[in-house]
Coordinates of C-alpha atoms in Angstrom, one line a residue:
M1 CA 9.7 -14.3 -6.0
Q2 CA 9.0 -16.4 -9.4
D3 CA 7.8 -14.0 -11.2
K4 CA 11.1 -14.2 -13.4
Q5 CA 12.9 -16.8 -15.6
A6 CA 16.2 -18.7 -12.9
R7 CA 18.3 -16.8 -15.7
F8 CA 17.2 -14.0 -14.4
A9 CA 18.8 -14.2 -11.2
G10 CA 22.5 -11.8 -11.6
S11 CA 21.3 -11.5 -14.8
R12 CA 21.4 -7.0 -16.1
D13 CA 18.2 -6.9 -17.5
W14 CA 15.7 -3.9 -16.3
I15 CA 12.9 -4.6 -13.9
G16 CA 10.0 -2.4 -14.5
S17 CA 7.5 -0.4 -12.3
V18 CA 5.2 -3.5 -12.4
E19 CA 8.1 -5.3 -10.9
V20 CA 9.1 -2.6 -8.8
G21 CA 5.7 -2.8 -7.1
L22 CA 5.7 -6.5 -6.6
C23 CA 9.3 -6.6 -5.0
I24 CA 8.1 -3.5 -2.5
D25 CA 5.1 -5.6 -1.2
Y26 CA 7.1 -8.6 -1.6
F27 CA 10.3 -7.6 0.7
Y28 CA 8.9 -5.0 2.9
D29 CA 5.0 -5.7 2.5
V30 CA 3.8 -2.5 1.1
P31 CA 1.5 -2.9 -0.9
C32 CA 1.7 -0.8 -4.2
R33 CA -1.0 0.7 -6.7
I34 CA 0.0 0.5 -10.2
V35 CA -1.5 3.3 -12.5
H36 CA -1.7 2.9 -15.9
I37 CA -1.0 6.3 -18.2
N38 CA -2.0 5.0 -22.2
S39 CA 0.5 7.6 -23.2
G40 CA 2.6 10.8 -23.0
R41 CA -0.4 13.2 -23.0
E42 CA -2.8 11.7 -20.7
I43 CA 0.0 12.4 -17.5
P44 CA -2.0 16.2 -17.6
D45 CA -5.1 13.4 -17.0
K46 CA -3.4 11.5 -13.4
I47 CA -2.0 15.3 -11.4
P48 CA -5.5 15.2 -9.4
E49 CA -4.5 11.7 -8.4
L50 CA -0.5 11.7 -8.5
M51 CA -1.0 15.2 -5.7
E52 CA -3.5 13.4 -3.5
H53 CA -1.2 10.5 -3.2
F54 CA 1.6 12.7 -1.6
R55 CA -1.7 14.8 0.3
S56 CA -2.8 11.5 1.8
I57 CA 0.0 8.8 2.0
G58 CA 4.0 10.8 1.2
S59 CA 5.4 8.1 -0.3
P60 CA 7.8 8.2 -3.3
V61 CA 6.6 7.2 -7.6
M62 CA 8.4 5.1 -9.4
M63 CA 7.6 6.1 -13.0
G64 CA 8.2 4.0 -15.6
G65 CA 7.5 3.2 -19.3
D66 CA 8.4 1.2 -22.9
T67 CA 10.1 4.1 -25.5
D68 CA 10.2 6.3 -22.8
N69 CA 12.3 3.3 -20.6
S70 CA 14.6 6.2 -18.5
S71 CA 12.8 5.3 -14.9
K72 CA 12.3 8.3 -12.7
G73 CA 11.3 8.9 -9.2
I74 CA 8.5 11.4 -9.2
F75 CA 9.3 13.7 -5.4
G76 CA 6.6 16.3 -6.3
V77 CA 3.9 18.4 -8.2
C78 CA 3.5 21.0 -8.7
G79 CA 0.5 22.8 -11.4
A80 CA -2.2 21.3 -12.5
G81 CA -3.1 20.0 -15.3
N82 CA -1.4 21.0 -18.7
D83 CA 0.7 23.1 -16.7
A84 CA 1.7 21.0 -13.8
H85 CA 5.2 20.3 -13.1
L86 CA 6.9 16.4 -11.9
L87 CA 10.0 16.8 -9.7
I88 CA 11.3 13.7 -11.0
V89 CA 14.9 12.1 -9.0
D90 CA 16.7 10.1 -11.6
P91 CA 17.2 6.8 -9.2
H92 CA 20.6 6.3 -11.1
Y93 CA 22.9 8.4 -9.7
H94 CA 25.2 7.1 -7.8
G95 CA 28.2 8.7 -5.2
T96 CA 28.2 10.9 -2.6
V97 CA 26.2 15.0 -3.5
Q98 CA 29.3 16.8 -3.2
D99 CA 27.6 20.3 -4.9
P100 CA 23.8 19.9 -4.8
L101 CA 23.4 22.6 -7.1
A102 CA 24.8 20.1 -9.8
L103 CA 22.9 17.5 -9.0
Q104 CA 20.0 19.6 -10.8
R105 CA 22.1 21.4 -13.2
D106 CA 23.2 18.1 -14.5
G107 CA 20.0 16.6 -14.6
W108 CA 19.7 14.1 -11.1
V109 CA 17.2 17.1 -10.0
K110 CA 14.8 18.3 -12.2
W111 CA 11.5 20.1 -12.9
Q112 CA 10.0 17.9 -16.0
H113 CA 6.4 20.0 -17.5
V114 CA 3.9 17.7 -18.3
R115 CA 4.0 18.4 -22.0
E116 CA 7.6 16.2 -22.0
F117 CA 7.3 13.3 -21.6
K118 CA 6.6 11.2 -24.9
S119 CA 3.2 10.9 -26.6
D120 CA 4.2 7.4 -27.9
S121 CA 5.4 5.8 -25.1
F122 CA 3.4 5.2 -21.8
Y123 CA 3.7 5.1 -18.3
N124 CA 3.3 3.5 -15.5
F125 CA 3.0 5.1 -12.3
C126 CA 3.5 2.6 -9.3
L127 CA 2.6 4.7 -5.6
P128 CA 4.2 2.8 -2.3
L129 CA 0.4 3.1 -0.2
Y130 CA 3.0 3.2 2.7
K131 CA 1.6 5.0 5.6
Q132 CA 3.3 5.6 9.7

């Protein structure tokens, strides 16, 4: 893709939502839309946009940030505005699922209230625009 320096290949450096969108487009020919959010306080304002994405496209959304640098997969929205929750799946999980309830208990899958995101972090949503 040549968007990174050659030393990036094989490194343990991270990529963010923007790079995820570039990879999905480049390797799978699926365009993505990046939604930038200046602060976690603004996430409630993006709930209608996320709901429309899930209603019309249905693909998961990748979420990344700066001071909140733990990438997240968003698989659903419940509620509206300041009372909304996002269904978060941690993309770092690996292995065979023995007990689905353990995934929730251990925090790999959870409903996270929109007010729990960091106010001092920006966030980027990567919305793949794939629809069958």
